Coordinates of C-alpha atoms in Angstrom, one line a residue:
M8 CA -28.3 2.3 -40.5
G9 CA -30.7 2.1 -43.3
D10 CA -33.8 1.6 -41.1
T11 CA -33.0 4.5 -38.8
V12 CA -35.4 7.5 -39.0
K13 CA -33.8 10.3 -41.1
R14 CA -32.5 13.1 -39.0
H15 CA -32.2 16.7 -40.0
G16 CA -32.6 16.1 -43.7
A17 CA -35.8 14.2 -43.2
D18 CA -38.2 13.7 -46.1
T19 CA -41.1 15.9 -45.2
Q20 CA -43.5 13.6 -47.2
Q21 CA -42.7 10.6 -45.0
P22 CA -44.2 10.8 -41.5
V23 CA -41.6 10.5 -38.8
L24 CA -44.1 8.4 -36.7
A25 CA -47.5 7.0 -37.6
A26 CA -50.3 5.0 -35.9
K27 CA -52.7 3.1 -38.1
N28 CA -55.9 1.7 -36.6
V29 CA -54.2 1.0 -33.3
V30 CA -56.1 -0.8 -30.6
R31 CA -55.0 -1.7 -27.1
R32 CA -57.2 -3.9 -24.8
F33 CA -56.6 -4.7 -21.1
G34 CA -59.0 -7.6 -20.6
G35 CA -62.4 -6.3 -21.3
L36 CA -61.3 -2.6 -21.3
V37 CA -60.5 -1.0 -24.6
A38 CA -58.0 1.8 -23.6
V39 CA -57.2 2.8 -27.2
N40 CA -59.7 2.2 -29.9
N41 CA -58.8 2.3 -33.6
V42 CA -56.6 5.4 -33.4
S43 CA -54.8 6.6 -36.5
F44 CA -52.6 9.7 -37.0
D45 CA -49.3 10.9 -38.5
V46 CA -46.5 12.9 -36.9
R47 CA -44.9 15.1 -39.6
A48 CA -41.2 15.8 -39.7
G49 CA -40.2 19.0 -38.0
E50 CA -43.5 19.7 -36.2
I51 CA -44.5 20.0 -32.6
L52 CA -47.7 17.9 -32.3
G53 CA -49.8 18.1 -29.1
L54 CA -51.9 15.3 -27.8
I55 CA -54.6 16.4 -25.3
G56 CA -57.7 15.1 -23.7
P57 CA -59.4 14.6 -20.3
N58 CA -58.1 12.3 -17.7
G59 CA -58.6 8.6 -18.7
A60 CA -58.7 9.5 -22.4
G61 CA -56.0 7.0 -23.3
K62 CA -53.2 9.4 -24.0
T63 CA -50.6 7.8 -21.8
T64 CA -51.5 4.3 -23.1
M65 CA -51.0 5.7 -26.6
F66 CA -47.6 7.0 -25.7
D67 CA -46.7 3.7 -24.2
L68 CA -47.7 2.0 -27.5
L69 CA -45.7 4.4 -29.6
A70 CA -42.6 4.1 -27.3
G71 CA -42.8 0.3 -27.2
S72 CA -43.4 0.0 -23.5
I73 CA -46.5 -2.0 -24.3
L74 CA -47.6 -3.6 -27.6
P75 CA -50.8 -3.0 -29.5
S76 CA -53.6 -5.6 -29.5
S77 CA -54.0 -4.8 -33.2
G78 CA -53.1 -2.1 -35.7
E79 CA -49.6 -0.9 -36.8
I80 CA -47.1 1.7 -35.6
Y81 CA -44.5 3.0 -38.1
L82 CA -41.3 4.8 -37.3
G83 CA -39.8 6.4 -40.4
G84 CA -42.0 4.2 -42.5
V85 CA -40.7 1.0 -40.9
P86 CA -43.3 -1.1 -39.0
V87 CA -42.2 -1.4 -35.4
S88 CA -45.4 -2.7 -33.7
G89 CA -43.7 -5.8 -32.3
E90 CA -40.4 -4.1 -31.3
A91 CA -39.3 -3.4 -27.8
A92 CA -38.6 0.1 -26.5
H93 CA -34.8 -0.2 -26.7
R94 CA -35.0 -1.1 -30.4
R95 CA -37.1 2.0 -31.1
I96 CA -34.6 4.2 -29.3
G97 CA -32.0 2.8 -31.8
R98 CA -34.3 3.9 -34.6
G99 CA -34.4 7.5 -33.4
L100 CA -37.3 7.6 -30.9
G101 CA -36.8 9.3 -27.6
R102 CA -39.2 9.6 -24.6
T103 CA -39.4 11.6 -21.4
F104 CA -41.7 10.8 -18.5
Q105 CA -44.1 12.8 -16.5
I106 CA -42.1 12.1 -13.3
P107 CA -38.4 12.1 -14.2
R108 CA -36.3 9.6 -12.2
P109 CA -32.6 10.4 -12.6
L110 CA -30.1 8.4 -10.7
P111 CA -29.9 10.6 -7.6
N112 CA -26.3 10.0 -6.5
L113 CA -24.8 10.4 -10.0
T114 CA -23.8 13.8 -11.2
L115 CA -25.9 15.5 -13.9
I116 CA -23.2 14.9 -16.5
E117 CA -23.0 11.2 -15.5
N118 CA -26.8 10.9 -15.8
V119 CA -26.7 12.4 -19.3
M120 CA -23.7 10.3 -20.4
L121 CA -25.6 7.1 -19.5
A122 CA -27.9 7.7 -22.5
A123 CA -25.1 7.6 -25.0
Q124 CA -25.7 4.8 -27.6
G125 CA -23.4 2.2 -29.0
Q126 CA -20.5 2.7 -26.7
T127 CA -17.6 0.3 -27.2
G128 CA -17.1 0.2 -23.4
E129 CA -20.4 -1.5 -22.9
R130 CA -18.7 -4.7 -24.0
L131 CA -16.5 -6.1 -21.3
L132 CA -13.7 -7.4 -23.5
A133 CA -13.4 -4.1 -25.4
N134 CA -12.2 -2.4 -22.2
F135 CA -9.1 -4.8 -22.2
L136 CA -8.6 -5.1 -26.0
T137 CA -9.2 -1.5 -27.1
P138 CA -8.9 0.7 -24.0
W139 CA -7.9 3.7 -26.2
R140 CA -11.1 3.5 -28.1
V141 CA -13.2 3.3 -25.0
A142 CA -11.4 6.3 -23.5
A143 CA -11.8 8.4 -26.7
E144 CA -15.5 7.6 -26.8
E145 CA -16.0 8.4 -23.1
K146 CA -14.2 11.8 -23.6
A147 CA -16.4 12.6 -26.6
A148 CA -19.6 11.6 -24.6
A149 CA -18.6 13.8 -21.7
K150 CA -18.1 16.8 -24.1
K151 CA -21.5 16.2 -25.7
A152 CA -23.2 15.8 -22.3
A153 CA -21.7 19.1 -21.2
E154 CA -22.9 20.8 -24.3
L155 CA -26.4 19.4 -23.8
L156 CA -26.5 20.6 -20.1
E157 CA -25.5 24.0 -21.4
L158 CA -28.4 23.8 -23.9
V159 CA -30.9 23.2 -21.1
S160 CA -29.3 25.8 -18.8
L161 CA -28.0 23.3 -16.2
N162 CA -24.3 23.5 -17.0
R163 CA -23.5 25.3 -13.7
L164 CA -24.8 22.1 -11.9
A165 CA -23.0 19.6 -14.2
H166 CA -21.0 18.1 -11.4
E167 CA -23.6 18.2 -8.7
P168 CA -25.6 15.0 -7.8
A169 CA -29.0 14.8 -9.4
R170 CA -30.7 14.7 -6.0
V171 CA -30.2 18.4 -5.6
L172 CA -32.5 19.3 -8.5
S173 CA -36.0 20.7 -8.3
G174 CA -38.9 19.1 -10.2
G175 CA -38.5 21.5 -13.1
Q176 CA -34.7 21.1 -13.3
R177 CA -35.2 17.3 -13.4
K178 CA -37.5 17.8 -16.5
L179 CA -34.6 19.8 -18.1
L180 CA -32.1 17.1 -17.2
E181 CA -34.3 14.4 -18.8
L182 CA -34.6 16.5 -21.9
A183 CA -30.8 16.6 -22.1
R184 CA -30.6 12.9 -21.4
V185 CA -33.0 12.0 -24.2
M186 CA -31.1 14.3 -26.6
M187 CA -27.9 12.3 -25.8
A188 CA -29.3 9.5 -28.0
D189 CA -29.6 11.7 -31.1
P190 CA -33.4 11.2 -31.5
A191 CA -35.3 12.2 -34.6
I192 CA -38.5 12.5 -32.6
I193 CA -39.1 13.0 -28.9
L194 CA -42.3 12.0 -27.0
L195 CA -42.8 14.4 -24.1
D196 CA -45.0 13.3 -21.3
E197 CA -46.5 16.4 -19.5
P198 CA -43.4 18.6 -19.5
A199 CA -45.2 21.3 -17.6
A200 CA -46.5 19.2 -14.7
G201 CA -45.2 20.4 -11.4
V202 CA -43.0 23.1 -12.9
N203 CA -43.0 26.7 -11.6
A204 CA -43.7 29.5 -14.0
T205 CA -40.0 30.6 -14.4
L206 CA -38.7 27.1 -15.2
L207 CA -41.7 26.5 -17.5
E208 CA -40.5 29.4 -19.7
V209 CA -37.1 27.8 -19.9
I210 CA -38.6 24.5 -20.9
I211 CA -40.7 26.1 -23.6
D212 CA -37.7 28.0 -25.0
R213 CA -35.5 24.8 -25.0
I214 CA -38.2 22.8 -26.8
R215 CA -38.4 25.5 -29.4
D216 CA -34.7 25.6 -29.8
I217 CA -34.4 21.8 -30.2
N218 CA -37.3 21.8 -32.6
E219 CA -35.7 24.5 -34.7
S220 CA -32.6 22.2 -35.0
G221 CA -34.8 19.7 -36.9
I222 CA -36.1 17.4 -34.1
T223 CA -39.8 16.5 -34.1
F224 CA -41.9 16.5 -30.9
L225 CA -45.1 14.8 -29.8
L226 CA -46.3 15.9 -26.4
I227 CA -49.0 15.1 -23.9
E228 CA -49.9 18.2 -21.9
H229 CA -52.7 19.5 -19.7
N230 CA -51.3 23.1 -19.8
I231 CA -53.4 24.5 -22.7
D232 CA -51.4 27.7 -22.7
M233 CA -48.2 25.7 -23.3
V234 CA -49.9 23.7 -26.0
T235 CA -51.2 26.9 -27.7
R236 CA -47.8 28.5 -27.7
L237 CA -45.8 25.5 -28.9
C238 CA -47.9 23.1 -31.0
H239 CA -48.4 23.4 -34.7
R240 CA -51.2 20.9 -34.6
V241 CA -53.2 19.4 -31.8
L242 CA -54.9 15.9 -31.5
V243 CA -57.7 15.4 -29.0
M244 CA -58.5 12.0 -27.5
A245 CA -61.5 11.0 -25.4
S246 CA -62.7 7.6 -24.2
G247 CA -59.8 5.9 -26.0
E248 CA -60.7 7.4 -29.4
L249 CA -59.3 10.2 -31.5
L250 CA -61.9 12.9 -31.4
C251 CA -60.5 15.6 -33.7
E252 CA -57.4 17.4 -34.8
G253 CA -56.5 20.9 -35.9
T254 CA -54.8 24.1 -34.6
A255 CA -55.1 24.8 -30.9
D256 CA -57.8 27.5 -31.6
E257 CA -59.7 25.1 -33.9
V258 CA -59.9 22.3 -31.3
A259 CA -60.7 24.7 -28.5
R260 CA -63.9 25.8 -30.4
D261 CA -64.9 22.2 -31.4
P262 CA -68.2 21.3 -29.6
R263 CA -67.0 17.7 -29.3
V264 CA -63.9 18.8 -27.3
I265 CA -66.0 21.1 -25.1
E266 CA -68.3 18.1 -24.4
A267 CA -65.4 15.8 -23.7
Y268 CA -63.9 18.2 -21.1
L269 CA -67.1 19.5 -19.6
G270 CA -69.5 16.6 -20.1
G271 CA -67.7 14.1 -17.9
A272 CA -65.9 12.0 -20.5
A273 CA -63.5 9.6 -18.9

């Protein structure tokens, strides 16, 4: 696929994901106001800011859950501002959510397999005309799903229903599920939220491992310790605008950031 974001051999001069002068209005409210930034291939980029800063709206815009009022979003250099979320998944964009919602009565391995892309068995006639191909693809998907569950340390629960998982384990399952679609970049929405300290260390380690394999991350997170440990760069939003960017230490010392967090910015 010529338009798909390049994977592990990505051109480091070409941003994996970019927002250019993006605006999103909801009636008279401007939730995102003229925001521009690039996500570089191979990095872990953090997006932080006080509650109401516009971070989640920005994620929804990047993922295609909502469309911008104006401005452009590029995925691997291709303009995708008008494309729906499923089209962006096909171009190499994955996303997790702050509150994971796996299918509770399916096993972990079944939940992960559901994210496999381009399966022949999705077409009804193919199940009758080429059953051997459908069976081979399903076998390969099950093998890959098992490997991903091992990667996120959930392999011992592979055949248990997802309803038995804790909140932190659900975050790990969602990470495995998004990896099933072979993303070039993953948008992580508050991976530390509601996670105990032990599982948080596992999540941090798995994000590092996946990033070292060549996958780029953009994450929203309120846990500043996690951001400091993981992120190569940090963007700060406040009141719908991009306030500043830099290393975690640089933005922590920026007076504008201090004012945004302590001065009551919404």
